[in-house]
Phi, psi and omega in degrees: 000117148338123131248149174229169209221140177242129163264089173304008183249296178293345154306292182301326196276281190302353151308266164333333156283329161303325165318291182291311167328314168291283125044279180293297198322283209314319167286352190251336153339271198314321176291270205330305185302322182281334185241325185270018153246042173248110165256027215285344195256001156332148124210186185035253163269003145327282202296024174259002195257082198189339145266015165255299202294343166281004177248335192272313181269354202261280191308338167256014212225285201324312199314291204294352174260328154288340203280337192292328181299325167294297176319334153308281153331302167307327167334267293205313166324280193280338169297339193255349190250004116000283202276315171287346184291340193258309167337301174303324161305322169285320159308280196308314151325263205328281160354290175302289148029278186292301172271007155279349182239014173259115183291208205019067161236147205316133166238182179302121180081005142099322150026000000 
């Protein structure tokens, strides 16, 4: 059987990046919606481009709203899969623990 070893502080530290990172989607959301869909200076046949350019920001504003709903979501993922990894470590110590510490136990030449 493979062993392998998880470092759960680097679980979490790559957590915290995705947090922030989700984060910048949210500001670039948020720009794209206030400044690259300002359409206020349309004017004469500009303004006939003023439902494309609200649909063209509408679709990238959307983009930029799933990639943060997944980085969250990943987020949120690997912090739970974090907490069970220490749980089971913590279970297991307890354990080890436990049969290190039950007397009368049999030796060799019966002692």
């Amino acid at each position: 059987m493979s062993e392998f070893m998880v470092e759960t502080a680097q679980l979490r530290g790559y957590a915290g990046l995705l947090e922030r990172n989700a984060g910048h989607f949210s500001a670039i959301e948020g720009h794209a919606r206030d400044k690259g869909g300002d359409t206020s200076g349309f004017t004469g046949l500009l303004s006939l481009l003023v439902p494309v350019v609200d649909g063209a920001v509408g679709l990238y504003a959307e983009t930029l709203k799933f990639g943060h709903d997944k980085m969250a979501e990943l987020h949120q993922s690997l912090t739970g899969a974090a907490d069970a990894y220490d749980r089971a470590d913590a279970a297991n110590v307890t354990k080890m623990t436990t049969v290190d510490t039950v007397s009368n136990i049999p030796t060799v030449g019966g002692n």
